[in-house]
XYZ file of C-alpha atoms in Angstrom:
522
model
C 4.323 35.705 50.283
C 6.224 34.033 47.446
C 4.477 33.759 43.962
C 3.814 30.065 44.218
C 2.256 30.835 47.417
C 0.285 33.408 46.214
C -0.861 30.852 43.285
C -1.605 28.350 46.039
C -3.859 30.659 47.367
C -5.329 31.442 44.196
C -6.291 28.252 43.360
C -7.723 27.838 46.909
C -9.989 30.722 46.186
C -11.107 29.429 42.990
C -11.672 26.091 44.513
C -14.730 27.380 46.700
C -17.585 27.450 44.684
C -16.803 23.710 43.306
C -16.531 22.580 47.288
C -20.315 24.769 47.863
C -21.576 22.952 44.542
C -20.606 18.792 46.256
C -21.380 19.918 49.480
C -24.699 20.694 47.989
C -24.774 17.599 45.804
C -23.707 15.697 49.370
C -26.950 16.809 50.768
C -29.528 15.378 48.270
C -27.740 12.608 46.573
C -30.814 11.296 44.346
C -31.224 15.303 42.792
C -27.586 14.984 42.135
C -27.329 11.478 40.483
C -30.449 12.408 38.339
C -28.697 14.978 36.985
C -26.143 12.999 35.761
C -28.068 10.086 34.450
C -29.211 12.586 32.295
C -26.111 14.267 30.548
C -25.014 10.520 30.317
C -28.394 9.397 28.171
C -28.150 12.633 25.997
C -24.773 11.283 25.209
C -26.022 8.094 24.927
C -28.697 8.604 22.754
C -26.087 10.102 19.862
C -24.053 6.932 19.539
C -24.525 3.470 17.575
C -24.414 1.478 21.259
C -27.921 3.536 22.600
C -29.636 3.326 19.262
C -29.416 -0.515 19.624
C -30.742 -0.178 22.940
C -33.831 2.439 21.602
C -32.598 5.267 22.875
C -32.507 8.140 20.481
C -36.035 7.948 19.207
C -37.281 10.556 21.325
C -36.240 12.793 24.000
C -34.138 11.193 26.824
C -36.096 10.849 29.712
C -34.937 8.940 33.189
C -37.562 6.509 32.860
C -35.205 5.475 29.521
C -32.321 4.540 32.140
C -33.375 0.905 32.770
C -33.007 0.311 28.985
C -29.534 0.318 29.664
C -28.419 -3.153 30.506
C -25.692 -4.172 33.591
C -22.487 -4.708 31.221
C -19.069 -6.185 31.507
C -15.882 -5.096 29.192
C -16.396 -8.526 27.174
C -19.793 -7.547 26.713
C -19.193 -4.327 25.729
C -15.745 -5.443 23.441
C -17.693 -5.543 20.262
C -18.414 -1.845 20.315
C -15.354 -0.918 21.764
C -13.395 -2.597 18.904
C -15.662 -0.830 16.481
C -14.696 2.874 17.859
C -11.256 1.747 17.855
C -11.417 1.418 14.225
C -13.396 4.315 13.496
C -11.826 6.808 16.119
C -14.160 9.804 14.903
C -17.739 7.614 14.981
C -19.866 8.037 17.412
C -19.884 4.074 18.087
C -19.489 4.208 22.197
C -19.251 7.982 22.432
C -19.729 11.031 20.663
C -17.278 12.889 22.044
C -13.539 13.221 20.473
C -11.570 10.279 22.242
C -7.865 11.919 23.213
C -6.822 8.304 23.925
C -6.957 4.638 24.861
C -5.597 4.149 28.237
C -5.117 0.186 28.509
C -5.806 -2.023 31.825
C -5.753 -5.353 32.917
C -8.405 -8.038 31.687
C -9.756 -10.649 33.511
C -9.656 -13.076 30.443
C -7.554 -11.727 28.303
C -3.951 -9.701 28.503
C -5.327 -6.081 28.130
C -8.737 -3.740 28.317
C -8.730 -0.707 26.282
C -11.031 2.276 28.079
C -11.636 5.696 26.074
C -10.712 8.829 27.538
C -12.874 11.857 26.523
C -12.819 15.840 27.469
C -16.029 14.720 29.652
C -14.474 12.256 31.312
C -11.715 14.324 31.936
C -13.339 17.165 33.135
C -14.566 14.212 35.942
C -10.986 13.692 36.378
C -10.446 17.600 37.211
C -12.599 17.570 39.695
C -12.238 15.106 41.455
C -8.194 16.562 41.952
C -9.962 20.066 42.630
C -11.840 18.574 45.282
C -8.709 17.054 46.926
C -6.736 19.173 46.186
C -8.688 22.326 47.630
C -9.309 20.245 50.379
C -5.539 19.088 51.256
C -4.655 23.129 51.230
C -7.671 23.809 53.872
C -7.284 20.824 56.155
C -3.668 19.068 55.469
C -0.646 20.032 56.658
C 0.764 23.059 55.933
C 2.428 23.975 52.366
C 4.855 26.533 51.467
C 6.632 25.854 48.145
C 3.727 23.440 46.709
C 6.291 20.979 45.553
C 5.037 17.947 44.174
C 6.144 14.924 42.597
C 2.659 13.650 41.108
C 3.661 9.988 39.817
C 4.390 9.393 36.132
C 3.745 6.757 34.294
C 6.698 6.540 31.863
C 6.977 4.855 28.272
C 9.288 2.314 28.449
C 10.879 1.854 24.908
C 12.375 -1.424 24.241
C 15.914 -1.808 22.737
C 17.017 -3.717 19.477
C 17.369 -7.107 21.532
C 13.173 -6.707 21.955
C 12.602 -7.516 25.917
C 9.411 -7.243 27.901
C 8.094 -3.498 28.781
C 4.939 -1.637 29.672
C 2.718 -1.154 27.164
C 2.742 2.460 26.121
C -0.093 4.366 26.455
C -1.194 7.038 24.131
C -1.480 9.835 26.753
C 2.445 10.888 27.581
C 1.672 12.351 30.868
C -0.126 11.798 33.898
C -1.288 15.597 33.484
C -3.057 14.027 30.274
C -6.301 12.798 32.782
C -6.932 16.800 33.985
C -8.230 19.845 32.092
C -5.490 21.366 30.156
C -5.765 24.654 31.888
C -5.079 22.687 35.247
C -2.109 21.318 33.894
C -0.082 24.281 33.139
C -1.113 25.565 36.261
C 0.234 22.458 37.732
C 3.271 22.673 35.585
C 4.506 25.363 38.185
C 5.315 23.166 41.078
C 5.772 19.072 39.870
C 9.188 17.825 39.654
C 9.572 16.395 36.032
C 10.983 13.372 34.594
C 11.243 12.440 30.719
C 8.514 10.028 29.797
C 10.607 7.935 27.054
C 13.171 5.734 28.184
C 14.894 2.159 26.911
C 14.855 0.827 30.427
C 13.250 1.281 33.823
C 16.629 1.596 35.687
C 16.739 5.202 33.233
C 14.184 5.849 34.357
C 14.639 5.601 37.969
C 17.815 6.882 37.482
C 16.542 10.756 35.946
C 13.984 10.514 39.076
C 16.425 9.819 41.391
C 18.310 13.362 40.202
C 15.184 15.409 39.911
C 13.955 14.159 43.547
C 17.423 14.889 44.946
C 17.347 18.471 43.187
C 14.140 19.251 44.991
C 15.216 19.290 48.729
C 11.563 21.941 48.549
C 9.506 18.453 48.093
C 6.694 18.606 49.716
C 3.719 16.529 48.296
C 4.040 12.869 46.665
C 1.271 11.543 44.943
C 1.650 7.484 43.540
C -0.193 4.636 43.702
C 1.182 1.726 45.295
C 3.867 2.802 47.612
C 6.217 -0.381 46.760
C 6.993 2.143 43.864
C 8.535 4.343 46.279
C 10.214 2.309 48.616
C 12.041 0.310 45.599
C 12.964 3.796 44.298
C 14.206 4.065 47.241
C 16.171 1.068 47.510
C 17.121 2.047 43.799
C 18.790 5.301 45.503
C 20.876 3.792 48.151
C 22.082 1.406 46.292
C 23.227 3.946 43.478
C 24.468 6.624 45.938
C 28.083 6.614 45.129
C 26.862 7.266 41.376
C 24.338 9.762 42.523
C 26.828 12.123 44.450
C 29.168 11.633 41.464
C 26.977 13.605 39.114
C 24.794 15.947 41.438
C 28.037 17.165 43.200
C 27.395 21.040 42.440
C 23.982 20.898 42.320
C 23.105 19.227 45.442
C 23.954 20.705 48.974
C 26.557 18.675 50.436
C 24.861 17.700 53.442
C 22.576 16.431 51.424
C 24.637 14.252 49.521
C 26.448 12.764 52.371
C 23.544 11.341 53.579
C 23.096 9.053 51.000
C 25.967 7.395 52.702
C 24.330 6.728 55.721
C 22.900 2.877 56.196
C 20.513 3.133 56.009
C 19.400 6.375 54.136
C 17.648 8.974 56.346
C 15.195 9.686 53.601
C 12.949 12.018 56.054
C 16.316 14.169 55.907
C 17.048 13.761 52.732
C 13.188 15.945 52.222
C 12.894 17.305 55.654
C 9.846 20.010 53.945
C 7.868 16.537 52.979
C 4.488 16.935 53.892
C 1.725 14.985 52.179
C 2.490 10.967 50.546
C -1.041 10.011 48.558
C -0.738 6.343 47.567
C -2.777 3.175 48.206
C -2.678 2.309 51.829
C -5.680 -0.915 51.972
C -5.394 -4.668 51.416
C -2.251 -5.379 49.898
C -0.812 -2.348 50.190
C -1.011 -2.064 53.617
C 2.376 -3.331 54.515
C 4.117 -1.472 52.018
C 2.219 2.057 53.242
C 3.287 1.059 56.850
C 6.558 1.010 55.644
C 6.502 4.091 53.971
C 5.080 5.655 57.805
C 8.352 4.286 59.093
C 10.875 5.700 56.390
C 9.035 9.052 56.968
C 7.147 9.871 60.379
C 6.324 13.442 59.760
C 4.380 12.600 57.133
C 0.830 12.144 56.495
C 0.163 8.927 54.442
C -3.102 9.469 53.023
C -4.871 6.493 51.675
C -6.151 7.064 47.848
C -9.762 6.829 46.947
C -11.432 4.264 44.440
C -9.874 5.637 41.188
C -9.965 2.993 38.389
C -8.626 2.901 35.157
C -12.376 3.170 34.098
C -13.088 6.534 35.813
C -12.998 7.968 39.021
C -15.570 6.510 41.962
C -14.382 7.969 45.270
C -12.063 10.721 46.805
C -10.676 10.864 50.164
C -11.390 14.438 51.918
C -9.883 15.211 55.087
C -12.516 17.312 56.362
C -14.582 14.472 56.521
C -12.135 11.556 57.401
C -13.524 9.225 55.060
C -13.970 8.340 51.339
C -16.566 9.820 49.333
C -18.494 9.692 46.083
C -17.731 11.654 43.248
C -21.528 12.155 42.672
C -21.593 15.310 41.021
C -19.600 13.262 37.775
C -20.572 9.455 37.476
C -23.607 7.667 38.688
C -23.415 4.837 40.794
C -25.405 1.682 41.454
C -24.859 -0.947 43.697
C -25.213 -4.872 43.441
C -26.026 -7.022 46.902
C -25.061 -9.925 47.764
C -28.469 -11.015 46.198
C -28.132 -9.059 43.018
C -30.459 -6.884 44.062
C -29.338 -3.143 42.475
C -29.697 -0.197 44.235
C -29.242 3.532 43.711
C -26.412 5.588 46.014
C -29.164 6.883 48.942
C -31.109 3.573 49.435
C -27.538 1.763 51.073
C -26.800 0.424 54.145
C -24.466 0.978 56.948
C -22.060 -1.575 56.958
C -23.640 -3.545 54.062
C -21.396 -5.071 51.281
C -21.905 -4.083 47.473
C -20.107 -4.687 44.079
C -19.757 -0.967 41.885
C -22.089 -0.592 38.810
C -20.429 2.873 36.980
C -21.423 4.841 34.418
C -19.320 7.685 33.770
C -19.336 10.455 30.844
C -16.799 8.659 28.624
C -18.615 5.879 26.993
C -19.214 3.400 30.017
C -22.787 3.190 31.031
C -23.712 0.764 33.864
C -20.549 -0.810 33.827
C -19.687 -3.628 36.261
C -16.769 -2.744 37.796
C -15.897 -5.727 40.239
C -14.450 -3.590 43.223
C -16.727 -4.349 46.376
C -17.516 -1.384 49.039
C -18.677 -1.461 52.665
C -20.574 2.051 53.966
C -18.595 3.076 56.235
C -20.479 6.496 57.552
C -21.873 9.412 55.802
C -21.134 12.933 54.677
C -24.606 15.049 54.458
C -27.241 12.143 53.493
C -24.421 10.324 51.112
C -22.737 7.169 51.995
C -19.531 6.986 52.442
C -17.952 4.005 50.860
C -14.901 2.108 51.776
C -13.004 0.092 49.164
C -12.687 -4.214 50.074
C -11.956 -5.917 47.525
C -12.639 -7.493 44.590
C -16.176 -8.996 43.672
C -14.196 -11.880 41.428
C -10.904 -13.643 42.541
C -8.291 -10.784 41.983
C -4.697 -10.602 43.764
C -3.258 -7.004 43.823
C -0.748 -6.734 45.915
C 1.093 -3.533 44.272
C -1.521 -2.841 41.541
C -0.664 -5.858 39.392
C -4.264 -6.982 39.099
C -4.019 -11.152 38.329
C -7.657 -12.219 37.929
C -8.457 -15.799 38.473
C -10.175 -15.807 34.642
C -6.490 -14.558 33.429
C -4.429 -16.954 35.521
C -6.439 -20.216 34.043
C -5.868 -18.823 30.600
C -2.258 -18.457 31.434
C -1.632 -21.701 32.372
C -3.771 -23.237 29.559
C -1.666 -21.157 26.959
C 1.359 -22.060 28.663
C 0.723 -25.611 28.311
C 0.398 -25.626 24.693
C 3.817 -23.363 24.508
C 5.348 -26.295 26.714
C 3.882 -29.107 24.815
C 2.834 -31.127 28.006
C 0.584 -30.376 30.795
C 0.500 -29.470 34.084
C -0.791 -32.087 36.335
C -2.286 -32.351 39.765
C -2.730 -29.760 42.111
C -1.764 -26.101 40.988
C -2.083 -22.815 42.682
C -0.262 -19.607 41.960
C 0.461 -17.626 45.305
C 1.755 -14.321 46.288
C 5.013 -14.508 48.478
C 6.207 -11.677 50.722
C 10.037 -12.849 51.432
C 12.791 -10.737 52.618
C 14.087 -10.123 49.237
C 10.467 -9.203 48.237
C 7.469 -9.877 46.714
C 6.800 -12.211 43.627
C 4.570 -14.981 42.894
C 4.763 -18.751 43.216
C 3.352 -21.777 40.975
C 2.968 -24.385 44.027
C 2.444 -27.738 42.653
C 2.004 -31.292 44.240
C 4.488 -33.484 42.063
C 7.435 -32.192 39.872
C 6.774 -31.204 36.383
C 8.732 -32.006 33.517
C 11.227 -28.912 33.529
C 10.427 -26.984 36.461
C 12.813 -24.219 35.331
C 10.808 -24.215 31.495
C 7.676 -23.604 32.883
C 8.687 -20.713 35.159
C 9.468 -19.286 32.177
C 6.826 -19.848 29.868
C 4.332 -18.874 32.800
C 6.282 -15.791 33.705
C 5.989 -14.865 30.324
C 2.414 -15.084 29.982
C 1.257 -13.417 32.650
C 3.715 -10.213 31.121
C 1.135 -10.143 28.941
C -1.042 -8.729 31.363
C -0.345 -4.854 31.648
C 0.020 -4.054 35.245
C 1.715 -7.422 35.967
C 4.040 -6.261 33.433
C 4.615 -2.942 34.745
C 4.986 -3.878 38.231
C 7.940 -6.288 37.030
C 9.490 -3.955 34.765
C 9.535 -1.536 37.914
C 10.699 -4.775 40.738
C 7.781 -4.193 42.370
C 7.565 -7.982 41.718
C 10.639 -10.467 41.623
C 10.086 -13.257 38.931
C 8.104 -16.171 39.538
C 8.996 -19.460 40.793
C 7.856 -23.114 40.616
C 7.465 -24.476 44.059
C 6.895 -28.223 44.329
C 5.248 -30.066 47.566
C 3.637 -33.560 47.738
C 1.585 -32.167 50.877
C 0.769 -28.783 49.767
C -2.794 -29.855 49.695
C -2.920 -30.717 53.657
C -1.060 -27.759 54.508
C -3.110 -25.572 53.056
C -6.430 -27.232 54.852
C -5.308 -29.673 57.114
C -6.091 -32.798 56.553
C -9.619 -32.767 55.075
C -10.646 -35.218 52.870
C -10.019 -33.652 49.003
C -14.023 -33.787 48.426
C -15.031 -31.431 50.881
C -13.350 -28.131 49.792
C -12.843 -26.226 46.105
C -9.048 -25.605 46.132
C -8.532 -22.522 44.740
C -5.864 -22.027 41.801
C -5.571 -18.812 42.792
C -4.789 -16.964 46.704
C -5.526 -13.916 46.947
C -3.652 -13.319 50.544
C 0.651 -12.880 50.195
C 2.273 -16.231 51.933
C 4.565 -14.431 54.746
C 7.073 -17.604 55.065
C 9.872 -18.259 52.612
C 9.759 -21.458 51.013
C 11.820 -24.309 51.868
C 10.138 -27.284 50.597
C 7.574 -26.965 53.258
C 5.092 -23.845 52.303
C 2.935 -22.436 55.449
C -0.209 -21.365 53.278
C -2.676 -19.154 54.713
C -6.827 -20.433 53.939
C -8.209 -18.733 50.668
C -11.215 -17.263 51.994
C -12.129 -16.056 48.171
C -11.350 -19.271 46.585
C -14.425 -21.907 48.561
């Protein structure tokens, strides 16, 4: 048994008593949630935000939890502006922030969520509890080898240009315990984190994947990111046996010469891909099945930007609470609220979080369906959005976003945009990018792709995803009938047409779209 075996093994080990503790917390979710409504009120109750709620003023006690109102970020922006300017206050948190990880807004280009050794610690576990369970129920692993998905800094060049914008973590291993990281440190395949463009970047992957011929695990989120790295590969394969010859096996190498690409050859050890696999990923993660068949494609849990919800677990076959770290609450369809136990099979409900990072009983947006149960805990399945979001590979356009977009974009232009309007998703055979579809031509068609395209850059993970192709650049489409192919031929009174779909178009578009029914936008 080689070292990293032995490690594996190790960790394993170590791994038990965390998997006894949530199996226990499984059991009697209520005990388990209690417990963390209270380390999240003793927090609480140091900071500026819980004294204005009366918190503070004596000990915390669970009764004090309904102080706490349901939030959103724009209600909570005030305070999270204030502890931006005074880092080391305890405004939102009294714990040391380590950084501002931004996301998508629904109004406005960017959110800005602190990250604190709590909520990292959340973080940990949650990979723990994966993780452990991957190396007891998953296929098996030898070398550990594991590309875990970085999120590089993109730095633009003198000319300026659009780019991600950077983070103040450098490293993916930034969101787990320190210890856990250099542990992990042992068995990722690395790539630089500062770069002037994204093709660099894919470029130092592309060597470091094709060193590891050992690979084994890939973790990523949407797996477009793959399959255009993939595409990024082929097409640079001449270039890519140029400077690995040496290095590389030969047999190896020649296969990049194949059309197309065996890729399952190319890592015949691959084992494990964890990426997004629901919704609009799904035809990407089918794809991803085809390119590699001895693979398991595991679908990720509900992991936002504003802390972790849900893990998948093999054992179990199904997606399950992180109880033991964040408390959740539940919104029907009514607006009802109710606490993890009291759901119901099958029901729908939008995710209230409150996590140990500053967020308490935050409305999230994503909507969950029960889809069984581990122990007496609901198992929740991730369906969407509660407000009008397309994600097709993580980009996150809300509806609130898209109308500011276009307003802004009409005072850039000088002129509006008249009639009917609806931006669109597009799955074509060169890809996937969005569409302005209009009923009557605009003034410069090819000015306002611009000046739109530009806008919505402003959002961060519509940004990123173009910086990365996992979008193409928008177009203007223009159709006097778009209206009656999109519903028939209703009168224009008896539907909302929505400015937004939330569904990919599967047809290219030649003057004649074939729109699918928005069943989130009437």
């Amino acid at each position: 048994m080689g070292p990293k075996s032995i490690l594996m093994q190790g960790f394993k080990g170590a791994c038990g008593p965390l998997q006894w503790q949530f199996d226990q917390a499984l059991q009697r979710p209520d005990l388990a949630q209690n417990r963390v409504k209270m380390v999240i009120l003793r927090r609480l109750a140091k900071t500026a935000y819980g004294a204005s709620l009366g918190l503070g003023r004596s000990a915390p006690n669970l009764d004090q939890w309904q102080r706490v109102p349901l939030v959103t970020y724009g209600d909570l922006q005030p305070w999270i502006d204030r502890q931006r300017q005074a880092v080391h206050s305890a405004i939102l948190t009294p714990d040391r922030i380590l950084f501002w990880e931004p996301t998508s807004g629904s109004t406005g280009p960017r959110k800005w969520i602190p990250y604190t050794p709590p909520l990292i610690t959340s973080f940990s576990l949650l990979f723990c509890l994966w993780a452990a369970d991957i190396l007891h129920h998953g296929p098996p692993l030898r070398s550990g080898k594991t590309y875990l998905c970085i999120s590089p800094e993109i730095i633009p060049n003198s000319e300026g240009g659009s780019s991600p914008v950077p983070r103040s973590g450098t490293d993916d291993t930034d969101y787990i315990h320190p210890l856990l990281a250099r542990l992990l440190d042992r068995f990722l395949v690395r790539v630089g984190q500062r770069f002037r463009t994204v093709e660099a970047f894919r470029w130092e992957l592309a060597l470091n994947l094709l060193r590891s011929p050992d690979l084994e695990v890939m973790s990523l989120w949407s797996p477009s990111f793959l399959t255009t790295q993939l595409a990024f590969m082929a097409q640079q394969g001449a270039a890519l046996r140029s400077a690995l010859g040496g290095e590389v096996a030969p047999d190896r190498l020649r296969l990049l010469e194949v059309d197309p690409v065996p890729w399952a050859e190319v890592w015949p050890d691959l084992r494990l891909i964890s990426c997004w696999d629901r919704r609009g990923a799904a035809d990407s993660a089918a794809a991803v099945r085809r390119l590699f068949p001895q693979v398991l494609v595991q679908g990720k849990g509900l992991l936002a930007t504003e802390g972790p919800v849900t893990l998948p677990l093999l054992r179990l076959g199904s997606f399950v609470p992180l109880l033991s770290q964040v408390v959740l609450e539940f919104l029907d369809e009514q607006g009802r609220i109710w606490g993890l136990a009291a759901l119901e099979q099958g029901r729908l409900y939008e995710v209230v979080l409150s996590q140990q990072g500053g967020l308490c009983r935050y409305r999230l947006g994503d909507r969950v369906r029960v889809s069984g149960w581990a122990g007496a805990t609901p198992c929740l399945e991730f369906v969407g959005r509660g407000e009008t979001v397309s994600d097709q590979v993580g980009e996150k356009l809300a509806l609130a976003f898209v109308e500011g977009c276009l307003a802004a974009g009409e005072e850039v232009l000088g002129w509006p945009i008249v009639g009917f309007r609806c931006l669109a998703p597009v799955r074509s055979r060169s890809g996937l990018f969005y569409a302005l579809v209009l009923d009557r031509e605009p003034v410069d068609r090819s000015r306002l792709a611009t000046v739109l395209e530009a806008q919505l850059r402003l959002g961060f993970h519509y940004d990123r995803a173009r910086c990365f192709n996992q979008l193409g650049p928008l177009q203007v489409w223009v159709d006097p009938q778009v209206a009656d192919r999109l519903w028939g031929h209703k009168r224009l009174g008896d539907c909302k047409y929505p400015l937004l779909l939330t569904e990919p178009i599967e047809s290219i578009f030649q003057g004649k779209p074939s729109l699918p029914r928005n069943h989130d936008g009437y």
